[in-house]
PDB file of C-alpha atoms and ligand atoms in Angstrom:
ATOM      1  CA  MET A 111      81.612 117.779 108.178  1.00 52.00           C
ATOM      2  CA  PRO A 112      84.134 114.936 107.754  1.00 56.00           C
ATOM      3  CA  THR A 113      83.031 112.024 105.574  1.00 63.00           C
ATOM      4  CA  PRO A 114      81.896 109.135 107.805  1.00 67.00           C
ATOM      5  CA  ILE A 115      84.343 106.277 108.221  1.00 70.00           C
ATOM      6  CA  PRO A 116      83.152 103.199 106.339  1.00 82.00           C
ATOM      7  CA  VAL A 117      81.960 100.280 108.437  1.00 94.00           C
ATOM      8  CA  VAL A 118      84.962  98.231 109.554  1.00 97.00           C
ATOM      9  CA  PHE A 119      84.953  94.420 109.677  1.00 98.00           C
ATOM     10  CA  GLU A 120      87.676  92.412 111.371  1.00 97.00           C
ATOM     11  CA  ALA A 121      86.139  88.940 111.083  1.00 97.00           C
ATOM     12  CA  VAL A 122      84.803  86.888 108.194  1.00 98.00           C
ATOM     13  CA  ALA A 123      81.244  86.130 109.366  1.00 98.00           C
ATOM     14  CA  PRO A 124      80.005  89.738 109.774  1.00 98.00           C
ATOM     15  CA  LEU A 125      81.699  90.732 106.514  1.00 98.00           C
ATOM     16  CA  ARG A 126      79.929  87.907 104.677  1.00 98.00           C
ATOM     17  CA  ASN A 127      76.597  88.808 106.269  1.00 98.00           C
ATOM     18  CA  GLN A 128      76.930  92.376 105.042  1.00 98.00           C
ATOM     19  CA  VAL A 129      77.962  91.286 101.546  1.00 98.00           C
ATOM     20  CA  ARG A 130      75.068  88.821 101.417  1.00 98.00           C
ATOM     21  CA  ALA A 131      72.600  91.531 102.462  1.00 98.00           C
ATOM     22  CA  TRP A 132      73.916  93.862  99.770  1.00 98.00           C
ATOM     23  CA  ARG A 133      73.712  91.129  97.147  1.00 98.00           C
ATOM     24  CA  GLU A 134      70.153  90.247  98.161  1.00 98.00           C
ATOM     25  CA  GLY A 135      69.343  93.919  97.662  1.00 98.00           C
ATOM     26  CA  GLY A 136      70.565  93.631  94.068  1.00 98.00           C
ATOM     27  CA  ASP A 137      73.971  95.287  94.539  1.00 98.00           C
ATOM     28  CA  THR A 138      77.203  94.284  92.833  1.00 98.00           C
ATOM     29  CA  ILE A 139      80.165  94.033  95.223  1.00 98.00           C
ATOM     30  CA  VAL A 140      83.723  95.033  94.344  1.00 98.00           C
ATOM     31  CA  LEU A 141      86.717  94.074  96.496  1.00 98.00           C
ATOM     32  CA  VAL A 142      89.856  96.247  96.474  1.00 98.00           C
ATOM     33  CA  PRO A 143      92.687  94.450  98.308  1.00 98.00           C
ATOM     34  CA  THR A 144      95.428  96.715  99.720  1.00 98.00           C
ATOM     35  CA  MET A 145      98.228  96.675 102.252  1.00 97.00           C
ATOM     36  CA  GLY A 146      97.280 100.102 103.600  1.00 96.00           C
ATOM     37  CA  ALA A 147      99.585 103.169 103.565  1.00 95.00           C
ATOM     38  CA  LEU A 148      97.035 104.427 101.089  1.00 96.00           C
ATOM     39  CA  HIS A 149      97.857 107.054  98.480  1.00 96.00           C
ATOM     40  CA  GLU A 150      96.102 108.644  95.499  1.00 96.00           C
ATOM     41  CA  GLY A 151      96.564 105.426  93.491  1.00 97.00           C
ATOM     42  CA  HIS A 152      94.557 103.454  96.030  1.00 97.00           C
ATOM     43  CA  ARG A 153      91.940 106.215  96.209  1.00 97.00           C
ATOM     44  CA  ALA A 154      91.621 106.052  92.421  1.00 97.00           C
ATOM     45  CA  LEU A 155      91.170 102.273  92.664  1.00 98.00           C
ATOM     46  CA  VAL A 156      88.298 102.720  95.122  1.00 98.00           C
ATOM     47  CA  ALA A 157      86.736 105.453  92.982  1.00 98.00           C
ATOM     48  CA  TYR A 158      87.010 103.234  89.893  1.00 98.00           C
ATOM     49  CA  ALA A 159      85.596 100.304  91.881  1.00 98.00           C
ATOM     50  CA  LYS A 160      82.547 102.466  92.602  1.00 98.00           C
ATOM     51  CA  THR A 161      81.948 102.694  88.839  1.00 98.00           C
ATOM     52  CA  LEU A 162      82.130  98.889  88.516  1.00 98.00           C
ATOM     53  CA  GLY A 163      79.684  98.060  91.292  1.00 98.00           C
ATOM     54  CA  ARG A 164      77.365  99.657  93.828  1.00 98.00           C
ATOM     55  CA  ARG A 165      79.281  98.461  96.922  1.00 98.00           C
ATOM     56  CA  VAL A 166      83.023  98.624  97.514  1.00 98.00           C
ATOM     57  CA  VAL A 167      84.877  96.701 100.195  1.00 98.00           C
ATOM     58  CA  ALA A 168      88.537  97.695 100.596  1.00 98.00           C
ATOM     59  CA  SER A 169      90.735  95.343 102.563  1.00 98.00           C
ATOM     60  CA  ILE A 170      93.815  96.379 104.509  1.00 98.00           C
ATOM     61  CA  PHE A 171      96.229  93.626 105.447  1.00 98.00           C
ATOM     62  CA  VAL A 172     100.024  93.693 105.385  1.00 98.00           C
ATOM     63  CA  ASN A 173     100.534  90.100 104.372  1.00 97.00           C
ATOM     64  CA  PRO A 174     103.655  88.617 105.979  1.00 96.00           C
ATOM     65  CA  THR A 175     103.840  85.623 103.626  1.00 96.00           C
ATOM     66  CA  GLN A 176     104.571  87.733 100.549  1.00 96.00           C
ATOM     67  CA  PHE A 177     107.646  89.388 102.082  1.00 96.00           C
ATOM     68  CA  GLY A 178     111.052  87.700 101.976  1.00 95.00           C
ATOM     69  CA  PRO A 179     113.151  87.413 105.169  1.00 93.00           C
ATOM     70  CA  THR A 180     115.311  90.439 104.205  1.00 92.00           C
ATOM     71  CA  GLU A 181     112.418  92.550 102.888  1.00 93.00           C
ATOM     72  CA  ASP A 182     110.611  95.476 104.523  1.00 90.00           C
ATOM     73  CA  PHE A 183     107.683  93.710 106.292  1.00 95.00           C
ATOM     74  CA  SER A 184     108.491  95.130 109.734  1.00 94.00           C
ATOM     75  CA  ARG A 185     109.125  98.674 108.472  1.00 93.00           C
ATOM     76  CA  TYR A 186     106.259  98.692 105.923  1.00 92.00           C
ATOM     77  CA  PRO A 187     104.264 101.882 106.702  1.00 92.00           C
ATOM     78  CA  ARG A 188     101.091 101.304 108.763  1.00 94.00           C
ATOM     79  CA  ASP A 189      98.479 103.954 109.622  1.00 95.00           C
ATOM     80  CA  VAL A 190      95.009 102.443 109.773  1.00 95.00           C
ATOM     81  CA  ASP A 191      93.258 105.630 110.960  1.00 96.00           C
ATOM     82  CA  ALA A 192      94.579 107.648 108.023  1.00 96.00           C
ATOM     83  CA  ASP A 193      93.714 104.742 105.714  1.00 97.00           C
ATOM     84  CA  LEU A 194      90.107 104.588 106.931  1.00 97.00           C
ATOM     85  CA  ALA A 195      89.748 108.332 106.387  1.00 96.00           C
ATOM     86  CA  ALA A 196      91.165 107.954 102.859  1.00 97.00           C
ATOM     87  CA  LEU A 197      88.773 105.078 102.129  1.00 97.00           C
ATOM     88  CA  ALA A 198      85.834 107.141 103.371  1.00 96.00           C
ATOM     89  CA  GLU A 199      86.808 110.037 101.147  1.00 96.00           C
ATOM     90  CA  ALA A 200      87.197 107.744  98.131  1.00 96.00           C
ATOM     91  CA  GLY A 201      83.719 106.299  98.676  1.00 96.00           C
ATOM     92  CA  ALA A 202      84.371 102.809 100.084  1.00 98.00           C
ATOM     93  CA  ASP A 203      81.328 101.278 101.776  1.00 97.00           C
ATOM     94  CA  ALA A 204      83.272  98.951 104.050  1.00 98.00           C
ATOM     95  CA  ALA A 205      86.813  98.291 105.182  1.00 98.00           C
ATOM     96  CA  TYR A 206      87.907  94.752 105.919  1.00 98.00           C
ATOM     97  CA  VAL A 207      90.860  94.814 108.307  1.00 98.00           C
ATOM     98  CA  PRO A 208      91.452  91.208 109.319  1.00 98.00           C
ATOM     99  CA  THR A 209      93.828  90.301 112.120  1.00 96.00           C
ATOM    100  CA  ALA A 210      96.840  88.066 111.469  1.00 96.00           C
ATOM    101  CA  GLU A 211      95.004  85.412 113.498  1.00 96.00           C
ATOM    102  CA  THR A 212      91.988  85.552 111.154  1.00 96.00           C
ATOM    103  CA  MET A 213      94.208  85.173 108.103  1.00 98.00           C
ATOM    104  CA  TYR A 214      96.718  82.659 109.473  1.00 98.00           C
ATOM    105  CA  PRO A 215      95.239  80.812 112.454  1.00 97.00           C
ATOM    106  CA  GLU A 216      97.307  78.298 114.341  1.00 97.00           C
ATOM    107  CA  GLY A 217      97.932  75.241 112.166  1.00 98.00           C
ATOM    108  CA  PHE A 218      97.583  77.092 108.847  1.00 98.00           C
ATOM    109  CA  ALA A 219      99.398  74.910 106.313  1.00 98.00           C
ATOM    110  CA  SER A 220      98.275  75.670 102.737  1.00 98.00           C
ATOM    111  CA  ARG A 221      99.779  77.686  99.927  1.00 97.00           C
ATOM    112  CA  ILE A 222      99.029  78.076  96.241  1.00 98.00           C
ATOM    113  CA  GLU A 223     101.785  76.817  93.939  1.00 98.00           C
ATOM    114  CA  LEU A 224     102.210  78.680  90.657  1.00 98.00           C
ATOM    115  CA  ASP A 225     103.805  78.363  87.238  1.00 95.00           C
ATOM    116  CA  GLY A 226     103.246  80.528  84.145  1.00 95.00           C
ATOM    117  CA  PRO A 227     103.066  84.295  84.706  1.00 96.00           C
ATOM    118  CA  SER A 228     104.642  84.059  88.175  1.00 97.00           C
ATOM    119  CA  GLU A 229     107.920  82.894  86.623  1.00 96.00           C
ATOM    120  CA  GLY A 230     110.724  85.369  85.894  1.00 97.00           C
ATOM    121  CA  LEU A 231     110.690  89.127  86.592  1.00 98.00           C
ATOM    122  CA  CYS A 232     109.857  89.632  90.308  1.00 98.00           C
ATOM    123  CA  GLY A 233     109.475  85.848  90.621  1.00 98.00           C
ATOM    124  CA  ASP A 234     113.258  85.482  90.167  1.00 98.00           C
ATOM    125  CA  PHE A 235     114.107  87.977  92.887  1.00 98.00           C
ATOM    126  CA  ARG A 236     111.325  87.405  95.404  1.00 97.00           C
ATOM    127  CA  PRO A 237     111.053  83.637  95.908  1.00 96.00           C
ATOM    128  CA  GLY A 238     107.663  82.702  97.348  1.00 97.00           C
ATOM    129  CA  HIS A 239     106.289  86.225  96.848  1.00 98.00           C
ATOM    130  CA  PHE A 240     103.596  85.404  94.280  1.00 98.00           C
ATOM    131  CA  SER A 241     102.634  82.231  96.104  1.00 98.00           C
ATOM    132  CA  GLY A 242     102.060  84.414  99.187  1.00 98.00           C
ATOM    133  CA  VAL A 243     100.106  86.966  97.138  1.00 98.00           C
ATOM    134  CA  ALA A 244      97.999  84.317  95.372  1.00 98.00           C
ATOM    135  CA  THR A 245      97.191  82.607  98.661  1.00 98.00           C
ATOM    136  CA  VAL A 246      96.190  85.768 100.513  1.00 98.00           C
ATOM    137  CA  VAL A 247      94.176  87.141  97.580  1.00 98.00           C
ATOM    138  CA  THR A 248      92.364  83.818  97.225  1.00 98.00           C
ATOM    139  CA  LYS A 249      91.555  83.935 100.936  1.00 98.00           C
ATOM    140  CA  LEU A 250      90.337  87.560 100.722  1.00 98.00           C
ATOM    141  CA  ILE A 251      88.128  86.699  97.737  1.00 98.00           C
ATOM    142  CA  ASN A 252      86.733  83.616  99.485  1.00 98.00           C
ATOM    143  CA  GLN A 253      86.119  85.639 102.624  1.00 98.00           C
ATOM    144  CA  ALA A 254      84.471  88.669 101.025  1.00 98.00           C
ATOM    145  CA  GLN A 255      82.832  86.805  98.129  1.00 98.00           C
ATOM    146  CA  PRO A 256      82.794  89.830  95.783  1.00 98.00           C
ATOM    147  CA  ASP A 257      81.542  89.817  92.199  1.00 98.00           C
ATOM    148  CA  ILE A 258      84.643  91.709  91.065  1.00 99.00           C
ATOM    149  CA  ALA A 259      88.140  92.131  92.531  1.00 99.00           C
ATOM    150  CA  LEU A 260      90.123  95.164  91.374  1.00 99.00           C
ATOM    151  CA  PHE A 261      93.918  95.526  91.174  1.00 98.00           C
ATOM    152  CA  GLY A 262      96.358  98.124  89.836  1.00 98.00           C
ATOM    153  CA  GLU A 263      98.487  97.655  86.726  1.00 98.00           C
ATOM    154  CA  LYS A 264     101.317  99.138  88.812  1.00 98.00           C
ATOM    155  CA  ASP A 265     101.880  95.537  89.962  1.00 98.00           C
ATOM    156  CA  PHE A 266     101.389  94.131  86.488  1.00 98.00           C
ATOM    157  CA  GLN A 267     102.840  90.675  87.092  1.00 98.00           C
ATOM    158  CA  GLN A 268     100.686  90.357  90.215  1.00 98.00           C
ATOM    159  CA  LEU A 269      97.589  91.266  88.183  1.00 98.00           C
ATOM    160  CA  GLN A 270      98.362  88.612  85.562  1.00 98.00           C
ATOM    161  CA  VAL A 271      99.112  86.000  88.247  1.00 98.00           C
ATOM    162  CA  ILE A 272      95.765  86.710  89.907  1.00 98.00           C
ATOM    163  CA  ARG A 273      93.909  86.543  86.593  1.00 98.00           C
ATOM    164  CA  ARG A 274      95.524  83.137  85.978  1.00 97.00           C
ATOM    165  CA  VAL A 275      94.855  81.781  89.489  1.00 98.00           C
ATOM    166  CA  THR A 276      91.193  82.799  89.561  1.00 98.00           C
ATOM    167  CA  ARG A 277      90.675  81.275  86.098  1.00 98.00           C
ATOM    168  CA  ASP A 278      92.609  78.091  86.919  1.00 98.00           C
ATOM    169  CA  LEU A 279      90.823  77.533  90.234  1.00 98.00           C
ATOM    170  CA  ASP A 280      87.350  78.367  88.834  1.00 98.00           C
ATOM    171  CA  MET A 281      86.803  81.130  91.336  1.00 98.00           C
ATOM    172  CA  PRO A 282      83.448  82.863  90.712  1.00 98.00           C
ATOM    173  CA  VAL A 283      84.895  86.384  90.493  1.00 98.00           C
ATOM    174  CA  SER A 284      85.859  88.775  87.688  1.00 98.00           C
ATOM    175  CA  ILE A 285      89.260  90.433  87.879  1.00 98.00           C
ATOM    176  CA  ALA A 286      89.586  94.061  86.807  1.00 98.00           C
ATOM    177  CA  GLY A 287      92.694  96.240  86.410  1.00 98.00           C
ATOM    178  CA  LEU A 288      93.302  99.992  86.582  1.00 98.00           C
ATOM    179  CA  PRO A 289      96.179 101.793  84.781  1.00 98.00           C
ATOM    180  CA  THR A 290      98.918 103.150  87.036  1.00 98.00           C
ATOM    181  CA  LEU A 291      98.407 106.515  88.726  1.00 98.00           C
ATOM    182  CA  ARG A 292     101.513 108.703  88.502  1.00 98.00           C
ATOM    183  CA  GLU A 293     102.940 111.904  89.904  1.00 98.00           C
ATOM    184  CA  ALA A 294     103.072 114.789  87.430  1.00 98.00           C
ATOM    185  CA  ASP A 295     106.711 113.902  86.688  1.00 98.00           C
ATOM    186  CA  GLY A 296     105.836 110.304  85.809  1.00 98.00           C
ATOM    187  CA  LEU A 297     106.829 108.513  89.022  1.00 98.00           C
ATOM    188  CA  ALA A 298     104.340 105.721  89.747  1.00 98.00           C
ATOM    189  CA  LEU A 299     102.578 106.336  93.059  1.00 98.00           C
ATOM    190  CA  SER A 300     103.699 103.781  95.629  1.00 96.00           C
ATOM    191  CA  SER A 301     103.588 103.375  99.400  1.00 92.00           C
ATOM    192  CA  ARG A 302     107.347 102.820  99.211  1.00 93.00           C
ATOM    193  CA  ASN A 303     108.047 106.242  97.638  1.00 96.00           C
ATOM    194  CA  ARG A 304     108.090 107.675 101.168  1.00 94.00           C
ATOM    195  CA  TYR A 305     111.377 105.815 101.720  1.00 95.00           C
ATOM    196  CA  LEU A 306     113.091 107.979  99.054  1.00 98.00           C
ATOM    197  CA  SER A 307     115.434 110.824 100.077  1.00 98.00           C
ATOM    198  CA  ALA A 308     114.962 114.207  98.368  1.00 98.00           C
ATOM    199  CA  VAL A 309     117.845 113.467  96.002  1.00 98.00           C
ATOM    200  CA  GLU A 310     116.489 109.998  95.163  1.00 98.00           C
ATOM    201  CA  ARG A 311     113.004 111.423  94.652  1.00 98.00           C
ATOM    202  CA  ALA A 312     114.427 113.790  92.020  1.00 98.00           C
ATOM    203  CA  VAL A 313     116.036 110.856  90.155  1.00 98.00           C
ATOM    204  CA  ALA A 314     113.107 108.414  90.513  1.00 98.00           C
ATOM    205  CA  PRO A 315     110.952 109.639  87.537  1.00 98.00           C
ATOM    206  CA  ARG A 316     113.749 108.604  85.179  1.00 98.00           C
ATOM    207  CA  LEU A 317     112.604 105.025  85.649  1.00 98.00           C
ATOM    208  CA  HIS A 318     109.319 105.763  83.922  1.00 98.00           C
ATOM    209  CA  ALA A 319     111.041 107.955  81.312  1.00 98.00           C
ATOM    210  CA  ALA A 320     113.348 105.051  80.393  1.00 98.00           C
ATOM    211  CA  LEU A 321     110.378 102.677  80.028  1.00 98.00           C
ATOM    212  CA  GLU A 322     108.516 105.151  77.828  1.00 98.00           C
ATOM    213  CA  GLY A 323     111.568 105.562  75.580  1.00 98.00           C
ATOM    214  CA  ILE A 324     111.906 101.791  75.133  1.00 98.00           C
ATOM    215  CA  ALA A 325     108.154 101.359  74.542  1.00 98.00           C
ATOM    216  CA  LYS A 326     108.125 104.044  71.848  1.00 98.00           C
ATOM    217  CA  ASN A 327     111.021 102.426  69.964  1.00 98.00           C
ATOM    218  CA  LEU A 328     109.489  98.951  70.275  1.00 98.00           C
ATOM    219  CA  ALA A 329     106.181 100.215  68.932  1.00 97.00           C
ATOM    220  CA  ALA A 330     108.073 101.667  65.954  1.00 96.00           C
ATOM    221  CA  GLY A 331     109.454  98.173  65.171  1.00 96.00           C
ATOM    222  CA  GLY A 332     112.679  98.194  67.218  1.00 97.00           C
ATOM    223  CA  GLU A 333     114.251  95.032  68.606  1.00 97.00           C
ATOM    224  CA  ALA A 334     114.108  94.432  72.346  1.00 98.00           C
ATOM    225  CA  GLY A 335     117.748  93.347  72.969  1.00 98.00           C
ATOM    226  CA  PRO A 336     119.596  96.560  72.012  1.00 98.00           C
ATOM    227  CA  LEU A 337     116.839  98.811  73.364  1.00 98.00           C
ATOM    228  CA  LEU A 338     116.984  97.094  76.760  1.00 98.00           C
ATOM    229  CA  ALA A 339     120.807  97.220  76.835  1.00 98.00           C
ATOM    230  CA  GLU A 340     120.706 100.955  76.153  1.00 98.00           C
ATOM    231  CA  GLY A 341     117.916 101.445  78.726  1.00 98.00           C
ATOM    232  CA  LEU A 342     119.935  99.600  81.362  1.00 98.00           C
ATOM    233  CA  GLU A 343     122.932 101.872  80.746  1.00 98.00           C
ATOM    234  CA  THR A 344     120.714 104.949  81.035  1.00 98.00           C
ATOM    235  CA  LEU A 345     119.277 103.762  84.354  1.00 98.00           C
ATOM    236  CA  GLU A 346     122.650 102.885  85.833  1.00 98.00           C
ATOM    237  CA  ALA A 347     124.067 106.252  84.726  1.00 98.00           C
ATOM    238  CA  ALA A 348     121.108 107.975  86.451  1.00 98.00           C
ATOM    239  CA  GLY A 349     121.975 106.242  89.758  1.00 98.00           C
ATOM    240  CA  PHE A 350     119.740 103.150  89.811  1.00 98.00           C
ATOM    241  CA  GLY A 351     121.344  99.930  90.919  1.00 97.00           C
ATOM    242  CA  PRO A 352     121.142  97.093  91.050  1.00 98.00           C
ATOM    243  CA  VAL A 353     118.601  96.952  88.239  1.00 98.00           C
ATOM    244  CA  GLN A 354     117.062  93.545  88.929  1.00 98.00           C
ATOM    245  CA  TYR A 355     115.377  93.270  85.559  1.00 98.00           C
ATOM    246  CA  LEU A 356     114.418  95.373  82.570  1.00 98.00           C
ATOM    247  CA  ALA A 357     112.380  93.242  80.194  1.00 98.00           C
ATOM    248  CA  VAL A 358     109.821  93.149  77.394  1.00 98.00           C
ATOM    249  CA  ARG A 359     107.069  90.593  77.879  1.00 98.00           C
ATOM    250  CA  ASP A 360     103.822  89.534  76.256  1.00 97.00           C
ATOM    251  CA  ALA A 361     101.089  91.463  78.074  1.00 96.00           C
ATOM    252  CA  GLU A 362      99.042  88.356  78.874  1.00 91.00           C
ATOM    253  CA  THR A 363     101.386  85.399  79.297  1.00 91.00           C
ATOM    254  CA  LEU A 364     104.429  87.465  80.337  1.00 96.00           C
ATOM    255  CA  SER A 365     106.611  85.300  78.095  1.00 95.00           C
ATOM    256  CA  PRO A 366     109.684  87.044  76.581  1.00 96.00           C
ATOM    257  CA  VAL A 367     109.238  89.060  73.379  1.00 96.00           C
ATOM    258  CA  THR A 368     111.905  90.282  70.930  1.00 96.00           C
ATOM    259  CA  ARG A 369     109.724  92.287  68.557  1.00 95.00           C
ATOM    260  CA  VAL A 370     106.304  93.572  69.474  1.00 95.00           C
ATOM    261  CA  GLU A 371     103.532  92.049  67.378  1.00 95.00           C
ATOM    262  CA  ARG A 372     100.856  91.706  70.077  1.00 95.00           C
ATOM    263  CA  PRO A 373     100.182  93.897  73.102  1.00 96.00           C
ATOM    264  CA  ALA A 374     103.318  93.828  75.247  1.00 98.00           C
ATOM    265  CA  ARG A 375     104.696  95.424  78.369  1.00 98.00           C
ATOM    266  CA  VAL A 376     108.085  96.836  79.324  1.00 98.00           C
ATOM    267  CA  LEU A 377     108.733  96.066  82.994  1.00 98.00           C
ATOM    268  CA  VAL A 378     111.449  97.047  85.431  1.00 98.00           C
ATOM    269  CA  ALA A 379     112.534  96.528  89.034  1.00 98.00           C
ATOM    270  CA  ALA A 380     115.458  98.584  90.270  1.00 98.00           C
ATOM    271  CA  TYR A 381     116.900  99.801  93.514  1.00 98.00           C
ATOM    272  CA  LEU A 382     117.363 103.496  94.114  1.00 98.00           C
ATOM    273  CA  GLY A 383     119.435 103.619  97.271  1.00 98.00           C
ATOM    274  CA  ARG A 384     117.715 101.201  99.674  1.00 95.00           C
ATOM    275  CA  THR A 385     114.314 101.464  97.980  1.00 96.00           C
ATOM    276  CA  ARG A 386     113.156  98.914  95.449  1.00 97.00           C
ATOM    277  CA  LEU A 387     110.978 100.478  92.763  1.00 98.00           C
ATOM    278  CA  ILE A 388     108.928  98.649  90.134  1.00 98.00           C
ATOM    279  CA  ASP A 389     107.148 100.060  87.114  1.00 98.00           C
ATOM    280  CA  ASN A 390     105.833  99.025  83.715  1.00 99.00           C
ATOM    281  CA  VAL A 391     104.273 100.553  80.603  1.00 98.00           C
ATOM    282  CA  ALA A 392     102.199  99.216  77.732  1.00 98.00           C
ATOM    283  CA  VAL A 393     103.470  98.776  74.173  1.00 98.00           C
ATOM    284  CA  ALA A 394     100.883  98.595  71.410  1.00 89.00           C
ATOM    285  CA  PRO A 395     102.255  97.215  68.111  1.00 85.00           C
ATOM    286  CA  GLY A 396     102.385  99.760  65.306  1.00 78.00           C
ATOM    287  CA  SER A 397     101.298 102.699  67.508  1.00 69.00           C
TER     288      SER A 397
HETATM  289  P1  AMP B 279      99.421  97.641  97.762  1.00 73.83           P
HETATM  290  O1  AMP B 279      98.759  98.290  98.920  1.00 73.83           O
HETATM  291  O2  AMP B 279     100.716  98.266  97.363  1.00 73.83           O
HETATM  292  O3  AMP B 279      99.469  96.147  97.871  1.00 73.83           O
HETATM  293  O4  AMP B 279      98.467  97.935  96.543  1.00 73.83           O
HETATM  294  C1  AMP B 279      97.101  97.647  96.595  1.00 73.83           C
HETATM  295  C2  AMP B 279      96.534  97.782  95.213  1.00 73.83           C
HETATM  296  O5  AMP B 279      96.741  99.119  94.752  1.00 73.83           O
HETATM  297  C3  AMP B 279      97.213  96.860  94.186  1.00 73.83           C
HETATM  298  O6  AMP B 279      96.228  96.339  93.301  1.00 73.83           O
HETATM  299  C4  AMP B 279      98.156  97.788  93.492  1.00 73.83           C
HETATM  300  O7  AMP B 279      98.462  97.384  92.168  1.00 73.83           O
HETATM  301  C5  AMP B 279      97.342  99.072  93.479  1.00 73.83           C
HETATM  302  N1  AMP B 279      98.207 100.233  93.279  1.00 73.83           N
HETATM  303  C6  AMP B 279      99.312 100.558  93.985  1.00 73.83           C
HETATM  304  N2  AMP B 279      99.875 101.666  93.469  1.00 73.83           N
HETATM  305  C7  AMP B 279      99.113 102.040  92.419  1.00 73.83           C
HETATM  306  C8  AMP B 279      99.173 103.102  91.460  1.00 73.83           C
HETATM  307  N3  AMP B 279     100.148 103.995  91.483  1.00 73.83           N
HETATM  308  N4  AMP B 279      98.209 103.158  90.513  1.00 73.83           N
HETATM  309  C9  AMP B 279      97.212 102.247  90.469  1.00 73.83           C
HETATM  310  N5  AMP B 279      97.084 101.223  91.333  1.00 73.83           N
HETATM  311  C10 AMP B 279      98.037 101.128  92.291  1.00 73.83           C
END
């Protein structure tokens, strides 16, 4: 028998009523925001969310305000029926699928302005992106009122921006992160991987391999500058381009790092054909 589809909410009031009822029953509520086109990585997020709290609400909303004018908003993959089935299988209790009108009603005029971890990296190449993300995530948290909101480390800068925003704005929610789920060959799972041709798909895992190589040398005491220059050459030779950034940053503040003395991260964004891929790996000093 197929797993039942989780209850679907499209409006704020019924969602809040359900969350309130669960909370009154003593349950902890975990929100997992997504843009749909769900893959194993999202399923793992929902499964992990189930270990953090009794009730999991997964939201599906392709947020127009985090896409630039030349980005893939209109062609971003959408398949709500498949997504609901995936959420059911992963154990979500409810899906929140708000309409554009619920999220951005006529007259909507507010946006969160950011400094700190939103600066540099994707922030340099996607103006307004993190402001759009921070605003929509704040709205989703205010709407669902979860105890915990869970995000993937795949979007590491996003995770750190959200940690900062929720702390700075005194939002009564804990933010949790889950390490990136990967294909067996190392490619980070992403809704955008379906854009890759067969040839590009064969090249794509070299992004992660390059990050791992840099992280290993940094952990052994290497200096970021030459390692990144060599990594960039390797990526370009493999067929990536343009490489928007390849950088080593402090894992919390995302400020630049030359030698790794505290937990750090190697992060990359690079085009492979028409597809923009991002990835990152951890570097632990002295490991
Ligand atoms: P998206 O639908 O791409 O906005 O992603 C929704 C959530 O899933 C975000 O918190 C992402 O970081 C997370 N996510 C996406 N891909 C992965 C992955 N491969 N592993 C873990 N989390 C992921």
